[in-house]
PDB file of C-alpha atoms in Angstrom:
ATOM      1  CA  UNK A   1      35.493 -22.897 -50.054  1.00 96.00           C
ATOM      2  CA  UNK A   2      34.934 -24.390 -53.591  1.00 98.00           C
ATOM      3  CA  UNK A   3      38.185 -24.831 -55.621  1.00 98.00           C
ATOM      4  CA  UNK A   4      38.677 -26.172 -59.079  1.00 98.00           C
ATOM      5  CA  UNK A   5      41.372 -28.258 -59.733  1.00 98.00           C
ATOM      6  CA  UNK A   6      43.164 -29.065 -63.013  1.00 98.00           C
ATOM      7  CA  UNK A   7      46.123 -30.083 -64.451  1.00 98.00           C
ATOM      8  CA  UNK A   8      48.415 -30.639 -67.620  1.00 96.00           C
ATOM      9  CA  UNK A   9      49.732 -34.243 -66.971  1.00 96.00           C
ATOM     10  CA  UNK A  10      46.031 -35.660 -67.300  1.00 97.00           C
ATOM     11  CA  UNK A  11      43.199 -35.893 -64.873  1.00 97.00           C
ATOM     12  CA  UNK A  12      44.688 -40.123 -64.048  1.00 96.00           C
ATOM     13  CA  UNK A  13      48.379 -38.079 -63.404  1.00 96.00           C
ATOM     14  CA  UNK A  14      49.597 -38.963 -59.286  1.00 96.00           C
ATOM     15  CA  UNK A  15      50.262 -35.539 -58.372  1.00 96.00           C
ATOM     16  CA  UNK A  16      46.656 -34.047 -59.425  1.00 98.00           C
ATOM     17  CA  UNK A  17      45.405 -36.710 -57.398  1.00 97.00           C
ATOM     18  CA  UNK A  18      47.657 -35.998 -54.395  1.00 97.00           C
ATOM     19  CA  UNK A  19      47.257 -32.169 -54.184  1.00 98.00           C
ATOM     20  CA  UNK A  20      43.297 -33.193 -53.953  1.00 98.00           C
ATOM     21  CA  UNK A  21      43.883 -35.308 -51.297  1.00 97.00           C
ATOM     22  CA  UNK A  22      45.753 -32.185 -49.453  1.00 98.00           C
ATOM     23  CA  UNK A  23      43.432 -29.451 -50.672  1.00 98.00           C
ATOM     24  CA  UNK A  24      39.572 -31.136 -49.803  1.00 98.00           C
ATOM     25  CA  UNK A  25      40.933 -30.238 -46.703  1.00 97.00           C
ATOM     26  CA  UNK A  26      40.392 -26.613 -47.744  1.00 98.00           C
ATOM     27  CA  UNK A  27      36.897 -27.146 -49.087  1.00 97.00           C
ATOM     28  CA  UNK A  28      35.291 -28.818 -51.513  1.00 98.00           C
ATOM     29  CA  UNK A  29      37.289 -30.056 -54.670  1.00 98.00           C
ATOM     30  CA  UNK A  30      36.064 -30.210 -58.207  1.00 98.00           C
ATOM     31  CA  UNK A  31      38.324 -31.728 -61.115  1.00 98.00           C
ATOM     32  CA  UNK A  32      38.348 -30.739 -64.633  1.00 98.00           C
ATOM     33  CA  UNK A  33      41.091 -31.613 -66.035  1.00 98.00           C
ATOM     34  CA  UNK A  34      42.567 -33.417 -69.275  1.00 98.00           C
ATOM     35  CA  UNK A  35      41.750 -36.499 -70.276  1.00 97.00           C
ATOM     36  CA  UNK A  36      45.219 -37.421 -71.538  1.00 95.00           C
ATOM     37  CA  UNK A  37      48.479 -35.743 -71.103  1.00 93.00           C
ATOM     38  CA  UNK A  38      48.772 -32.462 -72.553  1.00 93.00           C
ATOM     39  CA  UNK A  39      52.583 -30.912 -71.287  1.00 90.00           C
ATOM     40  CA  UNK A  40      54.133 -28.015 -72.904  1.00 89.00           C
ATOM     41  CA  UNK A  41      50.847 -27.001 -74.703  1.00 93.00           C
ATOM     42  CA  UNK A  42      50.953 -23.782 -73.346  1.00 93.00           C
ATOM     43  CA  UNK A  43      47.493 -21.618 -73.730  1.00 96.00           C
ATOM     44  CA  UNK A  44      46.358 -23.213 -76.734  1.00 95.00           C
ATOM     45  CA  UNK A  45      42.477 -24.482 -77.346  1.00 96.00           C
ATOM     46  CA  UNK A  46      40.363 -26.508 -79.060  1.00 95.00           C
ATOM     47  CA  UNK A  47      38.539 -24.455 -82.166  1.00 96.00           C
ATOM     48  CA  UNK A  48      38.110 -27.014 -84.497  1.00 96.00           C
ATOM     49  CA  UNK A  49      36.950 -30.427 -82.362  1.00 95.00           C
ATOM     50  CA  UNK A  50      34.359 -31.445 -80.593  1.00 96.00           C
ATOM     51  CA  UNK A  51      35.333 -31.405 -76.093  1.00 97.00           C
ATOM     52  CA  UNK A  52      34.045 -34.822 -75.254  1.00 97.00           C
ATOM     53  CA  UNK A  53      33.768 -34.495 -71.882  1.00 98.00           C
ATOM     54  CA  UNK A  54      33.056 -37.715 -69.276  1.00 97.00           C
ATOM     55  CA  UNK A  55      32.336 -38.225 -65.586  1.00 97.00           C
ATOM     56  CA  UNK A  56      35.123 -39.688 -63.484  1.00 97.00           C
ATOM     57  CA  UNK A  57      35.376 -41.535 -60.144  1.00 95.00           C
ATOM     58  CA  UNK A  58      37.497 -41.491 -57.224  1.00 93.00           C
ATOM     59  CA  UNK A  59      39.407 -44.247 -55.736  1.00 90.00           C
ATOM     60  CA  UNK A  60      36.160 -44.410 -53.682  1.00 91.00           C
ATOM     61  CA  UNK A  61      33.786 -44.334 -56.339  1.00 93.00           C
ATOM     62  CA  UNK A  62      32.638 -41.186 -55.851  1.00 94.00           C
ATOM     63  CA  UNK A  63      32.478 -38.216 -58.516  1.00 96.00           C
ATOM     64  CA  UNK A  64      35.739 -36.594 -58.522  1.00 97.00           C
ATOM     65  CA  UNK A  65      34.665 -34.398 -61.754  1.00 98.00           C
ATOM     66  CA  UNK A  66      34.816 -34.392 -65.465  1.00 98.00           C
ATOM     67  CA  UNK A  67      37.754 -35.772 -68.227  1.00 98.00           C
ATOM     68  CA  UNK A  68      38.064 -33.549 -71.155  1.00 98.00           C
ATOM     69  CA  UNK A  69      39.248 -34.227 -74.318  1.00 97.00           C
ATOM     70  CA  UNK A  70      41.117 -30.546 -75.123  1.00 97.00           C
ATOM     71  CA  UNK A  71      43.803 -28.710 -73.681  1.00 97.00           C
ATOM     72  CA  UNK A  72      44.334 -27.253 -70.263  1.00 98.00           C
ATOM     73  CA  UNK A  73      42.674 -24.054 -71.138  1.00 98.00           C
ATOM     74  CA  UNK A  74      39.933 -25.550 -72.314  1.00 98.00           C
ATOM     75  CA  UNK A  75      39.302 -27.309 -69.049  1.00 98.00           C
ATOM     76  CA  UNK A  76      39.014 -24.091 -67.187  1.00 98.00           C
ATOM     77  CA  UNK A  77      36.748 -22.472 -69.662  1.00 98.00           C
ATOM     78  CA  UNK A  78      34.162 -25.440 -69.816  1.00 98.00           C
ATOM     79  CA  UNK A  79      34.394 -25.546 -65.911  1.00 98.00           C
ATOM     80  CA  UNK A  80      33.676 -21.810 -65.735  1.00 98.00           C
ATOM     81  CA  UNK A  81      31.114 -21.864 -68.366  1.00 98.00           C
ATOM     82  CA  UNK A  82      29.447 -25.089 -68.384  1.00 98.00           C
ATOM     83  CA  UNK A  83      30.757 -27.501 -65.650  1.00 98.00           C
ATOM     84  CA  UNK A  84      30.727 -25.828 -62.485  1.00 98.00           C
ATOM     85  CA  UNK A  85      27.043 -25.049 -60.621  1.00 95.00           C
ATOM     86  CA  UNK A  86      28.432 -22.221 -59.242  1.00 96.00           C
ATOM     87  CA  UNK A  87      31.705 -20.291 -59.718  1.00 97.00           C
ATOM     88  CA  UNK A  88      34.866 -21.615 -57.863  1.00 98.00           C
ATOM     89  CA  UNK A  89      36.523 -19.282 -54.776  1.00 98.00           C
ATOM     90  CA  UNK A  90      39.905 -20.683 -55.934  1.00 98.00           C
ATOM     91  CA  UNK A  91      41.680 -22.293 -59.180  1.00 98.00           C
ATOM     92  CA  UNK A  92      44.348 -24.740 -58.715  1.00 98.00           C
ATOM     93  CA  UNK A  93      46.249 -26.137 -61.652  1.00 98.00           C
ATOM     94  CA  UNK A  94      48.872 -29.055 -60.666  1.00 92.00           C
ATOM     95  CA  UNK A  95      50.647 -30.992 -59.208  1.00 97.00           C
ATOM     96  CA  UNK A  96      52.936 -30.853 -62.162  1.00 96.00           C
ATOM     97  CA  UNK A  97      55.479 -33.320 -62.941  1.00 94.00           C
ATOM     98  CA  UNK A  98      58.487 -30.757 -63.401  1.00 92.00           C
ATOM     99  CA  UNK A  99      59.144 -27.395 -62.541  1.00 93.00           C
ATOM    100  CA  UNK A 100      57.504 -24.360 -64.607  1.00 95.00           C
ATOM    101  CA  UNK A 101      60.032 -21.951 -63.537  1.00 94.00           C
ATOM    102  CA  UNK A 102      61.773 -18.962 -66.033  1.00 92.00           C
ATOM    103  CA  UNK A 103      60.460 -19.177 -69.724  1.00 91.00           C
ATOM    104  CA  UNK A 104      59.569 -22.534 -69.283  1.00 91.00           C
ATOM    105  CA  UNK A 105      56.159 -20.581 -67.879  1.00 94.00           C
ATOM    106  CA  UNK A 106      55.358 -19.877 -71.468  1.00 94.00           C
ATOM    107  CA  UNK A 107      55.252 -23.121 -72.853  1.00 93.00           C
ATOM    108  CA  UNK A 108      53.731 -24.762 -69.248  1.00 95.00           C
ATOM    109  CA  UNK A 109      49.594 -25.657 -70.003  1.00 97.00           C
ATOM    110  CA  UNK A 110      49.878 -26.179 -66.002  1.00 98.00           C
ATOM    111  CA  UNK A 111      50.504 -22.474 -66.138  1.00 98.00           C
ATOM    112  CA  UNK A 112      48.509 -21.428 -68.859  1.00 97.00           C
ATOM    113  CA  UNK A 113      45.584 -23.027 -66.822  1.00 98.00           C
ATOM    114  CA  UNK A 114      46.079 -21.289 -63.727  1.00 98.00           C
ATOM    115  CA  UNK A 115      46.335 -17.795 -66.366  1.00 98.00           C
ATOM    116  CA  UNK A 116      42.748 -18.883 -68.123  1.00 98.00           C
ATOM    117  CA  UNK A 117      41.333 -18.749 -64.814  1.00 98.00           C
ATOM    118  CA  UNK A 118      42.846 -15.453 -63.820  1.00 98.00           C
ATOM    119  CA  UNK A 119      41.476 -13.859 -66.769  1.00 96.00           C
ATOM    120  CA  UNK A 120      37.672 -14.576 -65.349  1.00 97.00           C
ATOM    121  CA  UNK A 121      38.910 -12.719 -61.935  1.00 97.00           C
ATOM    122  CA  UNK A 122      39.403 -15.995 -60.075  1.00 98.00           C
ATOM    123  CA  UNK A 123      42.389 -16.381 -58.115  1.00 98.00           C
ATOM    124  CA  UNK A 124      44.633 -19.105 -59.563  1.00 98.00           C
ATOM    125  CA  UNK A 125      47.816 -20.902 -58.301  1.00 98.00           C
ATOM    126  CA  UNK A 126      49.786 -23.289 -60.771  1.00 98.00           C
ATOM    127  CA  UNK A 127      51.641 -25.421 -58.888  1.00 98.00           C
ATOM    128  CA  UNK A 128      54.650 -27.884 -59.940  1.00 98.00           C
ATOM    129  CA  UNK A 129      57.553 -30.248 -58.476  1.00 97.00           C
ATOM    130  CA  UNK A 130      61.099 -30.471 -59.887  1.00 94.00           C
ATOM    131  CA  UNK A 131      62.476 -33.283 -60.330  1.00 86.00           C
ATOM    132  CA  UNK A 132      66.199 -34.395 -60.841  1.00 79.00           C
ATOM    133  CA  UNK A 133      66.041 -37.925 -61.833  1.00 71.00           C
ATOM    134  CA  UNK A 134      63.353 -39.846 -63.694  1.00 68.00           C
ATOM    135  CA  UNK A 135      62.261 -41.954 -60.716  1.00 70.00           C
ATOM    136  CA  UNK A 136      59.077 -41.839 -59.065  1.00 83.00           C
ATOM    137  CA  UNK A 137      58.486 -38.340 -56.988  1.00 90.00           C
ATOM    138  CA  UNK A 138      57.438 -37.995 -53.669  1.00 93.00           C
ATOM    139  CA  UNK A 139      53.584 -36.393 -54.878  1.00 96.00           C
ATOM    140  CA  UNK A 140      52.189 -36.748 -51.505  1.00 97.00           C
ATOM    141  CA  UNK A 141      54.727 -35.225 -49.673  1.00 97.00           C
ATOM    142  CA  UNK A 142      55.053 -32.219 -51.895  1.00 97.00           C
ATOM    143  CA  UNK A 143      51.376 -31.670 -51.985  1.00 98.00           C
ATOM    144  CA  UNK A 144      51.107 -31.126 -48.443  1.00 98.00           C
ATOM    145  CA  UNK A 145      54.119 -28.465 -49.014  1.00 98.00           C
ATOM    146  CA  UNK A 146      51.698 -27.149 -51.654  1.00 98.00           C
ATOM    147  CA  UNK A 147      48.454 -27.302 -49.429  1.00 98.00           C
ATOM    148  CA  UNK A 148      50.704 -25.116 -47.153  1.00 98.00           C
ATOM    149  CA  UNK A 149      51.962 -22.488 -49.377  1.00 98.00           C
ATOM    150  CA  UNK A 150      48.282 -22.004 -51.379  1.00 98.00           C
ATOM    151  CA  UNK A 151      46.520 -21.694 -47.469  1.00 98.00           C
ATOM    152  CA  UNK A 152      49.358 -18.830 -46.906  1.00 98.00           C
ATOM    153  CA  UNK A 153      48.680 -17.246 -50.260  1.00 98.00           C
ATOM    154  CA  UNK A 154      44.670 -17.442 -49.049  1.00 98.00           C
ATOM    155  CA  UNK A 155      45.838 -15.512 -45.943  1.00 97.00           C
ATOM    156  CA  UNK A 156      46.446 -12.551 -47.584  1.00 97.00           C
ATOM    157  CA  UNK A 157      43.324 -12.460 -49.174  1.00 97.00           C
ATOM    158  CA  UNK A 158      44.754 -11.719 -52.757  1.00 97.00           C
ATOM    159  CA  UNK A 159      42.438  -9.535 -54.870  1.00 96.00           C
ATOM    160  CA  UNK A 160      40.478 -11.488 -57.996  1.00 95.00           C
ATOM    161  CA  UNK A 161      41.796 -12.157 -60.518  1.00 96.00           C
ATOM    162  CA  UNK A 162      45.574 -12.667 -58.674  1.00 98.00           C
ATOM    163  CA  UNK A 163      47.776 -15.217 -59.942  1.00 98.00           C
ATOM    164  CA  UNK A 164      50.540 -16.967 -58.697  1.00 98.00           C
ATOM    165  CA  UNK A 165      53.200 -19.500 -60.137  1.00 98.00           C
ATOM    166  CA  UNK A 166      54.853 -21.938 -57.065  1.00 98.00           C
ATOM    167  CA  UNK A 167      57.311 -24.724 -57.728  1.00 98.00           C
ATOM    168  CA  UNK A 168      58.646 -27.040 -54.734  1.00 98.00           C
ATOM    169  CA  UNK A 169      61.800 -27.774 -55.221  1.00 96.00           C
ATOM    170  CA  UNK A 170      63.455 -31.998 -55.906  1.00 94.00           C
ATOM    171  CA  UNK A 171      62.722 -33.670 -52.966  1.00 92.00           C
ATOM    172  CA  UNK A 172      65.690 -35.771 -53.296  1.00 89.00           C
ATOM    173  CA  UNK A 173      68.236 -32.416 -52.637  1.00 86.00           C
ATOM    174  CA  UNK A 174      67.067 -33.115 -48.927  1.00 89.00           C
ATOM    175  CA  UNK A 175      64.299 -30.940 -46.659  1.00 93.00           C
ATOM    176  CA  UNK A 176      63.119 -27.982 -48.492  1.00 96.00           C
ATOM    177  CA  UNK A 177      64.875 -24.580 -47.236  1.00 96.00           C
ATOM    178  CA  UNK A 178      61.763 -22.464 -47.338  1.00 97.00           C
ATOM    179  CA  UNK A 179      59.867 -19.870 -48.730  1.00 98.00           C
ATOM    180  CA  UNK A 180      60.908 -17.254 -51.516  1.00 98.00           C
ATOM    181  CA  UNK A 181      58.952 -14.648 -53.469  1.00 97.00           C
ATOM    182  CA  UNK A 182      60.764 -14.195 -56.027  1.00 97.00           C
ATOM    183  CA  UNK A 183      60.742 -12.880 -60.513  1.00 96.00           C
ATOM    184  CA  UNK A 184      60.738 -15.260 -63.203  1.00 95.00           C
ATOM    185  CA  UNK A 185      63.822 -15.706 -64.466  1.00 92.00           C
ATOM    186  CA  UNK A 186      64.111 -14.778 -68.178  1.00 89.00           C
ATOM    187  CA  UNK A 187      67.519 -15.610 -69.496  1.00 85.00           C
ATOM    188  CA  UNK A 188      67.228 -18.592 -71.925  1.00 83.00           C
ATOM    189  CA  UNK A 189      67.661 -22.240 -71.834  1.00 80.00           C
ATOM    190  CA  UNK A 190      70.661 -24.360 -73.480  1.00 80.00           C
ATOM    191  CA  UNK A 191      68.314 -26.869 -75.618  1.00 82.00           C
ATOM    192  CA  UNK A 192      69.798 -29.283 -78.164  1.00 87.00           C
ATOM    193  CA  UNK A 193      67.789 -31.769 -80.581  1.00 91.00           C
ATOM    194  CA  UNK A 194      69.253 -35.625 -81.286  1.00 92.00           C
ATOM    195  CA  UNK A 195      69.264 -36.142 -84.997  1.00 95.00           C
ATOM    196  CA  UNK A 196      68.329 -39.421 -86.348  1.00 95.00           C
ATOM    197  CA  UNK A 197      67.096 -41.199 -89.697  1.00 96.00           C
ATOM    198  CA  UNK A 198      64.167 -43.383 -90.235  1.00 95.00           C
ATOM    199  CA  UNK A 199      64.413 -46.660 -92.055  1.00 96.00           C
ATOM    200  CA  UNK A 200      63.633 -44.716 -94.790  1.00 96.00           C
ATOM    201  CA  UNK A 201      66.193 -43.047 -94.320  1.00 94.00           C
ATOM    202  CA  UNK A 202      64.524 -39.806 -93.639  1.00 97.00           C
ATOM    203  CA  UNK A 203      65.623 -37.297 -91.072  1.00 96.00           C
ATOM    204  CA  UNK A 204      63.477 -36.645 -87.864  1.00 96.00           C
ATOM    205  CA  UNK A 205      64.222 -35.076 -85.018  1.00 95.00           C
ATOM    206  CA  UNK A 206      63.740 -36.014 -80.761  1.00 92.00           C
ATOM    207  CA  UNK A 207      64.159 -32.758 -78.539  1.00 87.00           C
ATOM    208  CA  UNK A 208      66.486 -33.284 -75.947  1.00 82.00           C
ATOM    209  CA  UNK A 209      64.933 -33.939 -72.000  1.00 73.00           C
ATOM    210  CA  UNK A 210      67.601 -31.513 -70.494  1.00 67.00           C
ATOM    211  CA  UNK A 211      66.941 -27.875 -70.651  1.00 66.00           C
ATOM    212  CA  UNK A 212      69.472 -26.055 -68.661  1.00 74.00           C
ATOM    213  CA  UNK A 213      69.878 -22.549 -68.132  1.00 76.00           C
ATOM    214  CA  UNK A 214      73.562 -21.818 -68.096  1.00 75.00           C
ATOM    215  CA  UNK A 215      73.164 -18.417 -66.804  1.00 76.00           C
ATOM    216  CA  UNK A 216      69.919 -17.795 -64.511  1.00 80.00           C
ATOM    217  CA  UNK A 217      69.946 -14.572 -63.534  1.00 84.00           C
ATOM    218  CA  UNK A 218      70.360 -14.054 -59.539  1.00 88.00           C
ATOM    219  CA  UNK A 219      67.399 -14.261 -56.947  1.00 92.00           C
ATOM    220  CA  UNK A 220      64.774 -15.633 -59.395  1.00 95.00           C
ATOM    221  CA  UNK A 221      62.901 -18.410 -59.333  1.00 95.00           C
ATOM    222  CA  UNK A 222      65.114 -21.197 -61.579  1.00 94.00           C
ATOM    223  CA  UNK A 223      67.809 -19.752 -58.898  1.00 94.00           C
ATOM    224  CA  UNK A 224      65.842 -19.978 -55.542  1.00 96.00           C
ATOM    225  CA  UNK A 225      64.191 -23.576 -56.970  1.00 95.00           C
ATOM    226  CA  UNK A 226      68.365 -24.635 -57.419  1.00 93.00           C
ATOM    227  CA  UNK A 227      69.010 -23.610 -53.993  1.00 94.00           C
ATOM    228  CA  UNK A 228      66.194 -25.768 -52.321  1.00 95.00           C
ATOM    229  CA  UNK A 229      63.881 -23.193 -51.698  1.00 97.00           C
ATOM    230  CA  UNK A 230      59.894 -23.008 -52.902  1.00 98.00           C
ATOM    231  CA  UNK A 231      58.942 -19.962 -54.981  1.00 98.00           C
ATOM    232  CA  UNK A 232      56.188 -18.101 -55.831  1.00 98.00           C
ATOM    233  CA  UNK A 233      56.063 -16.177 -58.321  1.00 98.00           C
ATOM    234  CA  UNK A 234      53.177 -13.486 -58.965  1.00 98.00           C
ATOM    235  CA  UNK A 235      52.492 -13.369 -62.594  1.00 97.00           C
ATOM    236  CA  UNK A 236      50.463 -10.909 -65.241  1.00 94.00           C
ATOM    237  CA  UNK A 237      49.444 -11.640 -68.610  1.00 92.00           C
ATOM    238  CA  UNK A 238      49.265  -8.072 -69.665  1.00 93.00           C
ATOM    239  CA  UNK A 239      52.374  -8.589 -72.405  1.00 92.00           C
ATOM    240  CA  UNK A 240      52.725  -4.850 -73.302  1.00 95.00           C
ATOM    241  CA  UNK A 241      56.328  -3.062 -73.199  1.00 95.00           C
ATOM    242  CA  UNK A 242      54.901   0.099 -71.001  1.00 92.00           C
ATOM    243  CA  UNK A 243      58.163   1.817 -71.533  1.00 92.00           C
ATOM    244  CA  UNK A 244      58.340   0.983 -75.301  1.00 96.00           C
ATOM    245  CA  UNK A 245      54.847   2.278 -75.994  1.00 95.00           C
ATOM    246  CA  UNK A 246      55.277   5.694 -74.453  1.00 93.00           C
ATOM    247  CA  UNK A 247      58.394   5.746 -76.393  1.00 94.00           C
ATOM    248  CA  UNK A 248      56.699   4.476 -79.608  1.00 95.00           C
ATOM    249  CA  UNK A 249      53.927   7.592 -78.878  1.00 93.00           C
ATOM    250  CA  UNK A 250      56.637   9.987 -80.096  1.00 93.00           C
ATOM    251  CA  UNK A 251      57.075   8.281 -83.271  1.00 95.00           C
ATOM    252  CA  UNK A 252      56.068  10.278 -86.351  1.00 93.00           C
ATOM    253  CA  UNK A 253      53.601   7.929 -88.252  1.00 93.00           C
ATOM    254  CA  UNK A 254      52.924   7.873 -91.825  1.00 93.00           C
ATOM    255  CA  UNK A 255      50.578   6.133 -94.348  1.00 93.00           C
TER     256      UNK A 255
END
């Protein structure tokens, strides 16, 4: 099996290089990923730069794949369309640092990786680890609870093009509960910004690291992911309202 393997957090980030420890198990591993940290980018790309793209190394000084200077969609693109001999049987984009679960799936590059690759017909898994407390996470540990989930995904033989969204719940809440398919949540987060002045005395602003969701709606994801369980999610990127466009073909229309 040949699987691509990217990231958000940077192609030097722990948990990219733990979940390919855990999936050259699978088959052979290719990395294209970031060459600096790119979180929250969400699906944007590079139209008006140059993507410098290097060689890297493994700890063993042995090709590991290519460093790009662009976002996380761009990544998957030059691997697809440049990079990669021949086409990959499976995208991975991961291990994140944090948990992409509700809306925080829009603003995720780890996601919007795993969706660039799903709009070539591959099938892609993002995968990501919560975390509770700003201390070093257990990477290795949740990418074998990764490597698990993606070979049980692989089971089923999803059709191309198939993508899924997992998260692995804080290994500090204790062992991990199990398995749950289960929506994205889509009520919104609390989020709050700290005001402060430069010594100019000019306002700027720092976002605040919490984002809570004060009322997740039951049996989705930022639910299950509370409760200790890993969820996957099976996503689309097909944003049309079905219901509101056969509404909207009713509407008399003038010019």
């Amino acid at each position: 099996m040949r699987i691509l393997l990217t990231n958000d957090d940077g192609i030097y980030a722990p948990g990219l290089r733990a979940l390919r420890t855990e999936l050259v198990k699978l088959g052979d591993v290719t990395v294209v990923a970031p060459a600096t940290e790119q979180s929250a980018v969400g699906h944007s790309i590079t139209l008006l730069a140059p993507l410098l793209v290097q060689e890297v190394l493994d700890e063993h000084n042995q090709f590991m794949g290519w460093a790009v200077e662009g976002r996380p969609a761009d990544c998957v693109k030059l691997a697809l369309l440049e990079l990669l001999p021949e086409p990959p049987d499976l995208v991975v984009s991961g291990l994140n640092a944090g948990s992409n679960a509700g809306i925080n799936v829009l603003y995720s590059g780890t996601v919007a990786a795993a969706i660039e690759a799903a709009f070539f017909r591959h099938t892609s898994i993002a995968v990501s680890l919560e975390y509770t407390k700003p201390k070093p996470l257990d990477f290795p540990q949740a990418a074998k609870l990764a490597r698990q989930v993606i070979e049980q995904i692989l089971g089923q033989r999803p059709a191309p093009g198939t993508l899924f969204n997992v998260n692995i719940p804080s290994l500090e809440k204790g062992p991990v509960r199990g398995i749950r398919t289960v929506p994205q949540n889509v009520a919104p987060y609390s989020e709050s910004f700290d005001r402060r002045l430069d010594p100019r005395g000019r306002v700027y602003f720092w976002t605040n690291p919490g984002f809570d969701c004060p009322d997740p709606h039951p049996d989705t994801d930022v639910t299950a992911l509370r409760e200790g369980y890993i969820t996957v999610t099976p996503l689309q990127f097909n944003l049309t309202h079905a219901g509101l466009l056969q509404e909207m073909n009713g509407w008399k229309w003038q010019l």
